[in-house]
PDB file of C-alpha atoms in Angstrom:
ATOM      1  CA  UNK A 877       9.334  -2.948  13.377  1.00 59.00           C
ATOM      2  CA  UNK A 878       8.519   0.583  11.985  1.00 75.00           C
ATOM      3  CA  UNK A 879       8.298   0.615   7.821  1.00 82.00           C
ATOM      4  CA  UNK A 880       7.126   3.982   5.936  1.00 85.00           C
ATOM      5  CA  UNK A 881       6.459   3.758   2.521  1.00 87.00           C
ATOM      6  CA  UNK A 882       7.345   6.213  -0.249  1.00 85.00           C
ATOM      7  CA  UNK A 883       3.928   8.103  -0.053  1.00 87.00           C
ATOM      8  CA  UNK A 884       3.545   7.915   3.093  1.00 86.00           C
ATOM      9  CA  UNK A 885       6.571  10.141   4.062  1.00 88.00           C
ATOM     10  CA  UNK A 886       4.891  13.336   4.054  1.00 88.00           C
ATOM     11  CA  UNK A 887       2.135  11.954   6.314  1.00 87.00           C
ATOM     12  CA  UNK A 888       4.601  10.471   8.943  1.00 86.00           C
ATOM     13  CA  UNK A 889       6.301  14.265   8.876  1.00 90.00           C
ATOM     14  CA  UNK A 890       3.287  15.856   9.475  1.00 89.00           C
ATOM     15  CA  UNK A 891       2.470  13.635  12.235  1.00 86.00           C
ATOM     16  CA  UNK A 892       5.810  13.937  13.662  1.00 87.00           C
ATOM     17  CA  UNK A 893       5.414  17.717  13.906  1.00 88.00           C
ATOM     18  CA  UNK A 894       1.811  17.267  15.502  1.00 89.00           C
ATOM     19  CA  UNK A 895       3.352  15.120  18.309  1.00 87.00           C
ATOM     20  CA  UNK A 896       5.991  17.624  19.193  1.00 87.00           C
ATOM     21  CA  UNK A 897       3.218  20.654  18.998  1.00 86.00           C
ATOM     22  CA  UNK A 898       1.028  18.207  21.065  1.00 87.00           C
ATOM     23  CA  UNK A 899       3.944  17.788  23.249  1.00 85.00           C
ATOM     24  CA  UNK A 900       5.126  21.777  23.936  1.00 82.00           C
ATOM     25  CA  UNK A 901       0.782  22.204  24.667  1.00 80.00           C
ATOM     26  CA  UNK A 902       0.875  19.589  27.697  1.00 83.00           C
ATOM     27  CA  UNK A 903       4.354  20.955  29.524  1.00 83.00           C
ATOM     28  CA  UNK A 904       2.962  24.536  28.606  1.00 82.00           C
ATOM     29  CA  UNK A 905      -0.557  25.275  28.015  1.00 85.00           C
ATOM     30  CA  UNK A 906      -1.569  28.268  25.441  1.00 83.00           C
ATOM     31  CA  UNK A 907      -4.456  29.462  23.374  1.00 83.00           C
ATOM     32  CA  UNK A 908      -1.997  29.748  20.104  1.00 81.00           C
ATOM     33  CA  UNK A 909      -1.177  26.438  20.651  1.00 84.00           C
ATOM     34  CA  UNK A 910      -4.348  24.668  21.028  1.00 86.00           C
ATOM     35  CA  UNK A 911      -4.956  26.498  17.830  1.00 88.00           C
ATOM     36  CA  UNK A 912      -2.173  25.114  16.209  1.00 86.00           C
ATOM     37  CA  UNK A 913      -2.679  21.424  17.132  1.00 85.00           C
ATOM     38  CA  UNK A 914      -6.225  21.717  16.133  1.00 88.00           C
ATOM     39  CA  UNK A 915      -5.056  23.624  12.625  1.00 89.00           C
ATOM     40  CA  UNK A 916      -2.835  20.400  12.020  1.00 88.00           C
ATOM     41  CA  UNK A 917      -4.779  17.813  13.155  1.00 87.00           C
ATOM     42  CA  UNK A 918      -7.200  18.644  10.398  1.00 90.00           C
ATOM     43  CA  UNK A 919      -4.566  19.101   7.729  1.00 90.00           C
ATOM     44  CA  UNK A 920      -3.023  15.666   8.332  1.00 88.00           C
ATOM     45  CA  UNK A 921      -6.714  14.401   7.746  1.00 87.00           C
ATOM     46  CA  UNK A 922      -6.836  15.733   4.872  1.00 89.00           C
ATOM     47  CA  UNK A 923      -3.714  14.832   3.620  1.00 89.00           C
ATOM     48  CA  UNK A 924      -3.881  11.586   4.778  1.00 86.00           C
ATOM     49  CA  UNK A 925      -7.534  11.328   2.725  1.00 89.00           C
ATOM     50  CA  UNK A 926      -5.998  12.810  -0.387  1.00 90.00           C
ATOM     51  CA  UNK A 927      -3.560  10.268  -0.446  1.00 89.00           C
ATOM     52  CA  UNK A 928      -5.451   7.510   0.684  1.00 87.00           C
ATOM     53  CA  UNK A 929      -8.052   8.485  -2.402  1.00 86.00           C
ATOM     54  CA  UNK A 930      -5.853   8.492  -5.395  1.00 88.00           C
ATOM     55  CA  UNK A 931      -3.423   4.918  -4.182  1.00 91.00           C
ATOM     56  CA  UNK A 932      -2.633   3.511  -7.848  1.00 92.00           C
ATOM     57  CA  UNK A 933      -2.573  -0.018  -8.073  1.00 94.00           C
ATOM     58  CA  UNK A 934       1.303  -0.456  -7.372  1.00 95.00           C
ATOM     59  CA  UNK A 935       0.810   1.678  -4.190  1.00 94.00           C
ATOM     60  CA  UNK A 936      -2.047  -0.643  -3.286  1.00 94.00           C
ATOM     61  CA  UNK A 937       0.367  -4.069  -3.305  1.00 95.00           C
ATOM     62  CA  UNK A 938       3.195  -2.096  -1.093  1.00 94.00           C
ATOM     63  CA  UNK A 939       0.388  -1.520   1.346  1.00 94.00           C
ATOM     64  CA  UNK A 940      -0.734  -5.287   0.957  1.00 95.00           C
ATOM     65  CA  UNK A 941       2.801  -6.159   1.955  1.00 94.00           C
ATOM     66  CA  UNK A 942       3.037  -3.868   4.963  1.00 94.00           C
ATOM     67  CA  UNK A 943       5.262  -5.479   7.666  1.00 93.00           C
ATOM     68  CA  UNK A 944       2.603  -3.770  10.342  1.00 93.00           C
ATOM     69  CA  UNK A 945      -0.291  -5.449   8.376  1.00 95.00           C
ATOM     70  CA  UNK A 946      -2.648  -7.196  10.042  1.00 96.00           C
ATOM     71  CA  UNK A 947      -1.902 -11.343   9.529  1.00 97.00           C
ATOM     72  CA  UNK A 948      -4.265 -14.389   9.389  1.00 96.00           C
ATOM     73  CA  UNK A 949      -3.840 -14.671  13.177  1.00 96.00           C
ATOM     74  CA  UNK A 950      -3.670 -10.884  14.298  1.00 96.00           C
ATOM     75  CA  UNK A 951      -7.255 -11.130  12.481  1.00 97.00           C
ATOM     76  CA  UNK A 952      -8.353 -14.525  14.749  1.00 96.00           C
ATOM     77  CA  UNK A 953      -7.393 -12.690  17.567  1.00 95.00           C
ATOM     78  CA  UNK A 954      -9.170  -9.651  17.191  1.00 95.00           C
ATOM     79  CA  UNK A 955     -12.387 -11.503  14.960  1.00 95.00           C
ATOM     80  CA  UNK A 956     -12.963 -14.712  17.013  1.00 94.00           C
ATOM     81  CA  UNK A 957     -13.909 -15.572  21.043  1.00 89.00           C
ATOM     82  CA  UNK A 958     -12.306 -18.870  20.730  1.00 89.00           C
ATOM     83  CA  UNK A 959      -9.899 -20.672  18.116  1.00 95.00           C
ATOM     84  CA  UNK A 960      -8.425 -24.400  18.600  1.00 95.00           C
ATOM     85  CA  UNK A 961      -5.826 -24.957  15.839  1.00 96.00           C
ATOM     86  CA  UNK A 962      -5.661 -28.161  14.355  1.00 95.00           C
ATOM     87  CA  UNK A 963      -2.136 -29.676  13.115  1.00 96.00           C
ATOM     88  CA  UNK A 964      -1.242 -31.685  10.695  1.00 94.00           C
ATOM     89  CA  UNK A 965      -2.411 -33.339   7.189  1.00 93.00           C
ATOM     90  CA  UNK A 966      -2.198 -36.819   8.440  1.00 92.00           C
ATOM     91  CA  UNK A 967      -0.264 -37.918   5.295  1.00 90.00           C
ATOM     92  CA  UNK A 968       3.126 -36.177   5.771  1.00 92.00           C
ATOM     93  CA  UNK A 969       3.049 -33.438   8.264  1.00 93.00           C
ATOM     94  CA  UNK A 970       1.729 -30.038   9.695  1.00 95.00           C
ATOM     95  CA  UNK A 971       2.757 -26.618   7.943  1.00 95.00           C
ATOM     96  CA  UNK A 972       3.258 -23.178  10.058  1.00 96.00           C
ATOM     97  CA  UNK A 973       2.435 -21.309   6.765  1.00 96.00           C
ATOM     98  CA  UNK A 974      -1.329 -22.427   7.066  1.00 97.00           C
ATOM     99  CA  UNK A 975      -2.736 -22.506  10.469  1.00 97.00           C
ATOM    100  CA  UNK A 976      -6.078 -23.652  10.482  1.00 97.00           C
ATOM    101  CA  UNK A 977      -9.022 -24.987  12.851  1.00 97.00           C
ATOM    102  CA  UNK A 978     -11.863 -23.853  14.695  1.00 97.00           C
ATOM    103  CA  UNK A 979     -13.555 -20.883  16.235  1.00 96.00           C
ATOM    104  CA  UNK A 980     -16.314 -18.833  17.462  1.00 96.00           C
ATOM    105  CA  UNK A 981     -16.727 -15.856  15.071  1.00 95.00           C
ATOM    106  CA  UNK A 982     -19.308 -13.276  16.197  1.00 90.00           C
ATOM    107  CA  UNK A 983     -21.551 -15.966  17.841  1.00 91.00           C
ATOM    108  CA  UNK A 984     -21.254 -18.270  15.169  1.00 94.00           C
ATOM    109  CA  UNK A 985     -19.340 -21.564  15.313  1.00 96.00           C
ATOM    110  CA  UNK A 986     -16.663 -21.648  12.197  1.00 97.00           C
ATOM    111  CA  UNK A 987     -13.590 -23.450  11.043  1.00 97.00           C
ATOM    112  CA  UNK A 988     -11.405 -20.830  10.102  1.00 98.00           C
ATOM    113  CA  UNK A 989      -8.322 -21.568   7.516  1.00 98.00           C
ATOM    114  CA  UNK A 990      -5.782 -18.981   6.283  1.00 97.00           C
ATOM    115  CA  UNK A 991      -2.158 -18.079   5.284  1.00 97.00           C
ATOM    116  CA  UNK A 992       0.717 -16.581   8.098  1.00 97.00           C
ATOM    117  CA  UNK A 993       3.226 -14.796   7.393  1.00 96.00           C
ATOM    118  CA  UNK A 994       6.229 -13.713   9.884  1.00 93.00           C
ATOM    119  CA  UNK A 995       7.236 -10.435  11.138  1.00 92.00           C
ATOM    120  CA  UNK A 996      11.317 -11.093  11.618  1.00 91.00           C
ATOM    121  CA  UNK A 997      13.420 -13.194  10.330  1.00 93.00           C
ATOM    122  CA  UNK A 998      12.806 -15.906  12.928  1.00 94.00           C
ATOM    123  CA  UNK A 999       8.540 -16.296  12.403  1.00 94.00           C
ATOM    124  CA  UNK A1000       8.990 -16.403   8.737  1.00 93.00           C
ATOM    125  CA  UNK A1001      10.956 -19.030   8.722  1.00 94.00           C
ATOM    126  CA  UNK A1002       8.993 -20.742  10.897  1.00 95.00           C
ATOM    127  CA  UNK A1003       6.030 -19.864   8.635  1.00 95.00           C
ATOM    128  CA  UNK A1004       7.875 -20.205   5.496  1.00 93.00           C
ATOM    129  CA  UNK A1005       7.201 -16.361   4.383  1.00 93.00           C
ATOM    130  CA  UNK A1006       3.383 -17.347   3.754  1.00 93.00           C
ATOM    131  CA  UNK A1007       3.855 -20.050   1.223  1.00 94.00           C
ATOM    132  CA  UNK A1008       1.953 -22.935   1.889  1.00 95.00           C
ATOM    133  CA  UNK A1009       3.510 -26.657   0.813  1.00 96.00           C
ATOM    134  CA  UNK A1010       1.597 -29.512  -0.131  1.00 96.00           C
ATOM    135  CA  UNK A1011       0.505 -30.863   3.563  1.00 96.00           C
ATOM    136  CA  UNK A1012      -0.414 -27.182   3.935  1.00 96.00           C
ATOM    137  CA  UNK A1013      -3.360 -27.258   1.728  1.00 97.00           C
ATOM    138  CA  UNK A1014      -4.160 -30.596   2.770  1.00 96.00           C
ATOM    139  CA  UNK A1015      -4.594 -30.288   6.056  1.00 97.00           C
ATOM    140  CA  UNK A1016      -7.143 -27.037   4.624  1.00 97.00           C
ATOM    141  CA  UNK A1017      -9.250 -29.838   3.155  1.00 97.00           C
ATOM    142  CA  UNK A1018      -9.509 -31.853   5.882  1.00 97.00           C
ATOM    143  CA  UNK A1019     -10.322 -29.409   8.118  1.00 97.00           C
ATOM    144  CA  UNK A1020     -12.917 -27.774   5.584  1.00 97.00           C
ATOM    145  CA  UNK A1021     -14.485 -31.720   5.356  1.00 97.00           C
ATOM    146  CA  UNK A1022     -14.431 -31.948   9.363  1.00 97.00           C
ATOM    147  CA  UNK A1023     -16.851 -28.579   8.955  1.00 97.00           C
ATOM    148  CA  UNK A1024     -18.775 -29.602   6.019  1.00 97.00           C
ATOM    149  CA  UNK A1025     -19.638 -33.195   8.236  1.00 96.00           C
ATOM    150  CA  UNK A1026     -20.780 -30.552  11.708  1.00 96.00           C
ATOM    151  CA  UNK A1027     -22.630 -28.398   9.330  1.00 95.00           C
ATOM    152  CA  UNK A1028     -20.157 -25.409   9.728  1.00 97.00           C
ATOM    153  CA  UNK A1029     -19.369 -22.257   7.739  1.00 97.00           C
ATOM    154  CA  UNK A1030     -16.103 -22.294   6.227  1.00 98.00           C
ATOM    155  CA  UNK A1031     -13.782 -18.844   6.164  1.00 98.00           C
ATOM    156  CA  UNK A1032     -10.275 -18.631   4.890  1.00 98.00           C
ATOM    157  CA  UNK A1033      -8.140 -16.067   4.755  1.00 98.00           C
ATOM    158  CA  UNK A1034      -5.868 -15.453   2.006  1.00 97.00           C
ATOM    159  CA  UNK A1035      -2.319 -13.853   2.127  1.00 96.00           C
ATOM    160  CA  UNK A1036       0.473 -15.820   0.220  1.00 95.00           C
ATOM    161  CA  UNK A1037       2.748 -14.266  -2.229  1.00 92.00           C
ATOM    162  CA  UNK A1038       2.027 -18.042  -3.817  1.00 90.00           C
ATOM    163  CA  UNK A1039       2.720 -21.535  -2.858  1.00 93.00           C
ATOM    164  CA  UNK A1040       5.598 -22.928  -2.101  1.00 92.00           C
ATOM    165  CA  UNK A1041       8.249 -23.545  -5.523  1.00 90.00           C
ATOM    166  CA  UNK A1042      11.126 -25.716  -3.994  1.00 93.00           C
ATOM    167  CA  UNK A1043      11.992 -29.011  -5.004  1.00 95.00           C
ATOM    168  CA  UNK A1044      10.342 -30.614  -1.790  1.00 92.00           C
ATOM    169  CA  UNK A1045       6.734 -29.265  -2.248  1.00 93.00           C
ATOM    170  CA  UNK A1046       7.650 -30.122  -5.867  1.00 93.00           C
ATOM    171  CA  UNK A1047       8.170 -34.092  -5.199  1.00 93.00           C
ATOM    172  CA  UNK A1048       5.038 -33.722  -2.616  1.00 94.00           C
ATOM    173  CA  UNK A1049       2.777 -32.524  -5.309  1.00 93.00           C
ATOM    174  CA  UNK A1050       1.830 -29.015  -5.329  1.00 95.00           C
ATOM    175  CA  UNK A1051       0.135 -28.457  -8.056  1.00 95.00           C
ATOM    176  CA  UNK A1052      -1.832 -31.562  -7.595  1.00 95.00           C
ATOM    177  CA  UNK A1053      -2.733 -30.687  -3.770  1.00 95.00           C
ATOM    178  CA  UNK A1054      -3.820 -27.124  -5.191  1.00 96.00           C
ATOM    179  CA  UNK A1055      -6.264 -28.565  -7.806  1.00 96.00           C
ATOM    180  CA  UNK A1056      -7.657 -31.173  -5.347  1.00 96.00           C
ATOM    181  CA  UNK A1057      -8.685 -28.686  -3.027  1.00 96.00           C
ATOM    182  CA  UNK A1058     -10.291 -26.604  -6.010  1.00 96.00           C
ATOM    183  CA  UNK A1059     -12.446 -29.442  -6.912  1.00 96.00           C
ATOM    184  CA  UNK A1060     -13.378 -30.653  -3.285  1.00 96.00           C
ATOM    185  CA  UNK A1061     -14.262 -27.212  -3.128  1.00 97.00           C
ATOM    186  CA  UNK A1062     -16.315 -26.830  -5.251  1.00 96.00           C
ATOM    187  CA  UNK A1063     -18.526 -29.356  -3.708  1.00 95.00           C
ATOM    188  CA  UNK A1064     -18.620 -28.826  -0.041  1.00 97.00           C
ATOM    189  CA  UNK A1065     -21.911 -29.051   1.079  1.00 97.00           C
ATOM    190  CA  UNK A1066     -21.560 -25.807   3.855  1.00 97.00           C
ATOM    191  CA  UNK A1067     -21.232 -22.259   3.251  1.00 97.00           C
ATOM    192  CA  UNK A1068     -17.757 -20.978   2.003  1.00 98.00           C
ATOM    193  CA  UNK A1069     -16.491 -17.122   2.905  1.00 98.00           C
ATOM    194  CA  UNK A1070     -12.832 -16.736   1.398  1.00 97.00           C
ATOM    195  CA  UNK A1071     -10.847 -13.013   2.197  1.00 98.00           C
ATOM    196  CA  UNK A1072      -7.810 -11.672   0.826  1.00 97.00           C
ATOM    197  CA  UNK A1073      -6.067  -9.691   3.295  1.00 97.00           C
ATOM    198  CA  UNK A1074      -3.448  -9.138   1.986  1.00 96.00           C
ATOM    199  CA  UNK A1075      -1.140 -10.544  -0.966  1.00 95.00           C
ATOM    200  CA  UNK A1076      -3.384 -13.003  -3.366  1.00 93.00           C
ATOM    201  CA  UNK A1077      -0.735 -14.682  -5.465  1.00 89.00           C
ATOM    202  CA  UNK A1078      -1.192 -17.416  -7.888  1.00 89.00           C
ATOM    203  CA  UNK A1079      -2.715 -20.969  -7.172  1.00 91.00           C
ATOM    204  CA  UNK A1080      -1.568 -20.427  -3.912  1.00 92.00           C
ATOM    205  CA  UNK A1081      -4.228 -18.103  -3.195  1.00 95.00           C
ATOM    206  CA  UNK A1082      -7.004 -19.661  -5.135  1.00 95.00           C
ATOM    207  CA  UNK A1083      -6.256 -22.979  -3.773  1.00 96.00           C
ATOM    208  CA  UNK A1084      -8.081 -21.899  -0.489  1.00 96.00           C
ATOM    209  CA  UNK A1085     -10.451 -19.139  -2.266  1.00 96.00           C
ATOM    210  CA  UNK A1086     -12.933 -20.879  -4.292  1.00 96.00           C
ATOM    211  CA  UNK A1087     -15.657 -19.402  -2.034  1.00 97.00           C
ATOM    212  CA  UNK A1088     -19.732 -18.694  -2.384  1.00 97.00           C
ATOM    213  CA  UNK A1089     -18.792 -15.295  -1.398  1.00 97.00           C
ATOM    214  CA  UNK A1090     -14.793 -14.141  -2.282  1.00 97.00           C
ATOM    215  CA  UNK A1091     -14.601 -10.716  -0.161  1.00 97.00           C
ATOM    216  CA  UNK A1092     -11.147  -8.701   0.019  1.00 97.00           C
ATOM    217  CA  UNK A1093      -9.374  -5.989   2.056  1.00 97.00           C
ATOM    218  CA  UNK A1094      -9.531  -2.639   0.388  1.00 95.00           C
ATOM    219  CA  UNK A1095      -5.862  -2.875  -0.216  1.00 95.00           C
ATOM    220  CA  UNK A1096      -5.383  -6.349  -0.934  1.00 96.00           C
ATOM    221  CA  UNK A1097      -4.508  -7.921  -4.174  1.00 96.00           C
ATOM    222  CA  UNK A1098      -5.258 -10.926  -5.904  1.00 96.00           C
ATOM    223  CA  UNK A1099      -3.387 -11.885  -9.068  1.00 95.00           C
ATOM    224  CA  UNK A1100      -2.373 -15.123 -11.105  1.00 93.00           C
ATOM    225  CA  UNK A1101       1.272 -13.410 -10.653  1.00 91.00           C
ATOM    226  CA  UNK A1102       3.084 -10.851  -9.021  1.00 91.00           C
ATOM    227  CA  UNK A1103       3.892  -7.371 -10.092  1.00 93.00           C
ATOM    228  CA  UNK A1104       7.430  -8.495 -10.420  1.00 92.00           C
ATOM    229  CA  UNK A1105       7.203 -11.625 -11.455  1.00 91.00           C
ATOM    230  CA  UNK A1106       4.866 -10.433 -14.745  1.00 93.00           C
ATOM    231  CA  UNK A1107       7.437  -7.440 -15.174  1.00 94.00           C
ATOM    232  CA  UNK A1108      10.201  -9.730 -15.230  1.00 93.00           C
ATOM    233  CA  UNK A1109       8.412 -11.999 -17.933  1.00 93.00           C
ATOM    234  CA  UNK A1110       7.081  -8.793 -19.999  1.00 93.00           C
ATOM    235  CA  UNK A1111       9.372  -6.025 -19.997  1.00 93.00           C
ATOM    236  CA  UNK A1112      12.685  -8.480 -19.067  1.00 91.00           C
ATOM    237  CA  UNK A1113      13.204  -6.456 -15.535  1.00 91.00           C
ATOM    238  CA  UNK A1114      11.644  -5.860 -12.547  1.00 89.00           C
ATOM    239  CA  UNK A1115      11.485  -1.978 -12.230  1.00 91.00           C
ATOM    240  CA  UNK A1116       8.382  -2.063 -14.565  1.00 93.00           C
ATOM    241  CA  UNK A1117       6.569  -3.667 -11.415  1.00 94.00           C
ATOM    242  CA  UNK A1118       4.217  -0.205 -10.909  1.00 94.00           C
ATOM    243  CA  UNK A1119       3.126  -0.884 -14.639  1.00 94.00           C
ATOM    244  CA  UNK A1120       2.407  -4.593 -14.583  1.00 94.00           C
ATOM    245  CA  UNK A1121       0.700  -3.821 -11.249  1.00 94.00           C
ATOM    246  CA  UNK A1122      -2.083  -1.373 -13.394  1.00 93.00           C
ATOM    247  CA  UNK A1123      -1.885  -4.058 -16.424  1.00 94.00           C
ATOM    248  CA  UNK A1124      -3.205  -6.919 -14.031  1.00 94.00           C
ATOM    249  CA  UNK A1125      -5.892  -5.139 -12.747  1.00 93.00           C
ATOM    250  CA  UNK A1126      -5.145  -6.756  -9.540  1.00 94.00           C
ATOM    251  CA  UNK A1127      -6.985  -4.095  -6.751  1.00 94.00           C
ATOM    252  CA  UNK A1128      -9.698  -4.828  -4.862  1.00 94.00           C
ATOM    253  CA  UNK A1129     -11.436  -2.083  -7.024  1.00 94.00           C
ATOM    254  CA  UNK A1130     -10.534  -3.292 -10.524  1.00 93.00           C
ATOM    255  CA  UNK A1131     -11.605  -6.884  -9.584  1.00 94.00           C
ATOM    256  CA  UNK A1132     -15.028  -5.581  -8.627  1.00 94.00           C
ATOM    257  CA  UNK A1133     -15.778  -3.875 -11.299  1.00 92.00           C
ATOM    258  CA  UNK A1134     -15.007  -7.214 -12.995  1.00 91.00           C
ATOM    259  CA  UNK A1135     -17.185  -9.447 -11.339  1.00 91.00           C
ATOM    260  CA  UNK A1136     -14.064 -11.179 -10.365  1.00 93.00           C
ATOM    261  CA  UNK A1137     -14.670 -10.548  -5.994  1.00 95.00           C
ATOM    262  CA  UNK A1138     -18.273  -9.863  -4.244  1.00 95.00           C
ATOM    263  CA  UNK A1139     -17.250  -7.061  -1.853  1.00 95.00           C
ATOM    264  CA  UNK A1140     -14.482  -5.103  -0.732  1.00 97.00           C
ATOM    265  CA  UNK A1141     -13.943  -4.586   3.181  1.00 97.00           C
ATOM    266  CA  UNK A1142     -13.091  -0.812   3.863  1.00 95.00           C
ATOM    267  CA  UNK A1143     -10.123  -0.525   5.901  1.00 95.00           C
ATOM    268  CA  UNK A1144      -9.156   2.349   7.921  1.00 93.00           C
ATOM    269  CA  UNK A1145      -7.854   5.799   6.626  1.00 88.00           C
ATOM    270  CA  UNK A1146      -4.102   5.239   5.324  1.00 86.00           C
ATOM    271  CA  UNK A1147      -4.799   0.976   5.431  1.00 91.00           C
ATOM    272  CA  UNK A1148      -5.412  -1.543   7.748  1.00 94.00           C
ATOM    273  CA  UNK A1149      -1.067  -1.151   9.346  1.00 93.00           C
ATOM    274  CA  UNK A1150      -2.608   2.138  10.962  1.00 89.00           C
ATOM    275  CA  UNK A1151      -5.466   0.564  13.017  1.00 92.00           C
ATOM    276  CA  UNK A1152      -5.462  -3.035  13.333  1.00 96.00           C
ATOM    277  CA  UNK A1153      -8.558  -2.942  15.458  1.00 95.00           C
ATOM    278  CA  UNK A1154     -10.872  -0.870  13.328  1.00 96.00           C
ATOM    279  CA  UNK A1155      -9.880  -3.294  10.369  1.00 96.00           C
ATOM    280  CA  UNK A1156     -10.626  -6.088  12.041  1.00 96.00           C
ATOM    281  CA  UNK A1157     -14.080  -5.068  13.256  1.00 96.00           C
ATOM    282  CA  UNK A1158     -14.604  -4.224   9.482  1.00 97.00           C
ATOM    283  CA  UNK A1159     -13.601  -8.194   8.584  1.00 97.00           C
ATOM    284  CA  UNK A1160     -15.572  -9.519  11.175  1.00 97.00           C
ATOM    285  CA  UNK A1161     -19.185  -7.705  10.442  1.00 96.00           C
ATOM    286  CA  UNK A1162     -18.443  -8.178   6.527  1.00 97.00           C
ATOM    287  CA  UNK A1163     -17.953 -11.917   7.189  1.00 97.00           C
ATOM    288  CA  UNK A1164     -20.742 -12.326   9.656  1.00 96.00           C
ATOM    289  CA  UNK A1165     -22.869 -11.028   7.194  1.00 96.00           C
ATOM    290  CA  UNK A1166     -21.892 -12.985   4.020  1.00 97.00           C
ATOM    291  CA  UNK A1167     -22.296 -16.362   6.147  1.00 97.00           C
ATOM    292  CA  UNK A1168     -25.825 -14.792   7.482  1.00 95.00           C
ATOM    293  CA  UNK A1169     -26.996 -14.505   4.047  1.00 96.00           C
ATOM    294  CA  UNK A1170     -25.407 -18.083   2.730  1.00 97.00           C
ATOM    295  CA  UNK A1171     -26.936 -19.701   5.949  1.00 95.00           C
ATOM    296  CA  UNK A1172     -30.642 -19.368   4.637  1.00 96.00           C
ATOM    297  CA  UNK A1173     -30.120 -21.024   1.420  1.00 96.00           C
ATOM    298  CA  UNK A1174     -30.790 -24.638   0.583  1.00 96.00           C
ATOM    299  CA  UNK A1175     -27.818 -26.949   0.321  1.00 96.00           C
ATOM    300  CA  UNK A1176     -29.020 -27.730  -3.321  1.00 96.00           C
ATOM    301  CA  UNK A1177     -29.377 -23.562  -4.179  1.00 97.00           C
ATOM    302  CA  UNK A1178     -25.854 -22.790  -2.276  1.00 97.00           C
ATOM    303  CA  UNK A1179     -23.691 -25.343  -4.811  1.00 97.00           C
ATOM    304  CA  UNK A1180     -25.899 -24.973  -7.378  1.00 96.00           C
ATOM    305  CA  UNK A1181     -24.911 -20.504  -6.997  1.00 96.00           C
ATOM    306  CA  UNK A1182     -21.178 -21.236  -6.635  1.00 96.00           C
ATOM    307  CA  UNK A1183     -20.991 -23.054  -9.610  1.00 95.00           C
ATOM    308  CA  UNK A1184     -22.363 -20.871 -11.764  1.00 94.00           C
ATOM    309  CA  UNK A1185     -20.413 -18.307 -10.074  1.00 94.00           C
ATOM    310  CA  UNK A1186     -17.352 -19.398 -11.425  1.00 93.00           C
ATOM    311  CA  UNK A1187     -18.711 -20.550 -14.370  1.00 91.00           C
ATOM    312  CA  UNK A1188     -19.346 -16.661 -15.373  1.00 88.00           C
ATOM    313  CA  UNK A1189     -16.099 -15.870 -14.823  1.00 87.00           C
ATOM    314  CA  UNK A1190     -14.111 -14.210 -18.106  1.00 78.00           C
ATOM    315  CA  UNK A1191     -15.674 -13.265 -21.265  1.00 70.00           C
ATOM    316  CA  UNK A1192     -14.506 -14.137 -24.243  1.00 71.00           C
ATOM    317  CA  UNK A1193     -15.903 -13.817 -27.666  1.00 74.00           C
ATOM    318  CA  UNK A1194     -16.584 -15.412 -31.485  1.00 78.00           C
ATOM    319  CA  UNK A1195     -15.409 -14.271 -34.583  1.00 69.00           C
TER     320      UNK A1195
END
């Protein structure tokens, strides 16, 4: 499935022209065509870099939702030598929007949990568009507790527009499931690394986001509400989403400056949807570095540092 964002169209057009010129060169080699290809390749890289270096928050939101962007299980496939999925919360059932299990990540045994979206209608219905139910969060916590029991680090990959707001989810207490995870993750006696790989929407993201190290992919977003939701409340119309995206300070760059996240994972030029393997390599390295750093800490210090990290979030003034 091909999706071209508005600001990517000049790049796509130039890339198509380059491919046509390469075909001509292959069928009829000449010094003129060789020079032309080299010139076009240089122009393409310059154009991509200019666009990439000047993305606004709304454009990054669009990239974070790109249909060809790597999803949770794509990263697991690239980053893990082995992945054994665990199913069910032992209360209600399984939630396909929240895969969870155990894996070997760069030689380290870890628990991996995350949100999974779909690329077509059938898969999106199965994955519920990446919006987890209460049983998804309870399954996640079950896996985290197993990881704690066996001394394994926990890696969570966040990519959701928000937890599922349906009647069934409310009846099964979605708010309590998320709130319970927040409390329990704060006291897990094992290192926890969370990475926002795409969308990080509201409590749905935070339900697996309490971690010793919170990282974000370069073009991901992390926010209390979606730009469209914010625009609908403040401006009474979703067309103001670009303004809302800027006001919310939801980009990795803004959140790093505010101290909400601990690091930014670089993406390949143009975004992770253009090169899954390079994006996955960067994520794999960033997570391994974080785990290696956290494993050096005694458990008591790990817990105290995690507590102080979240206590320090936010600023206020007293009159």
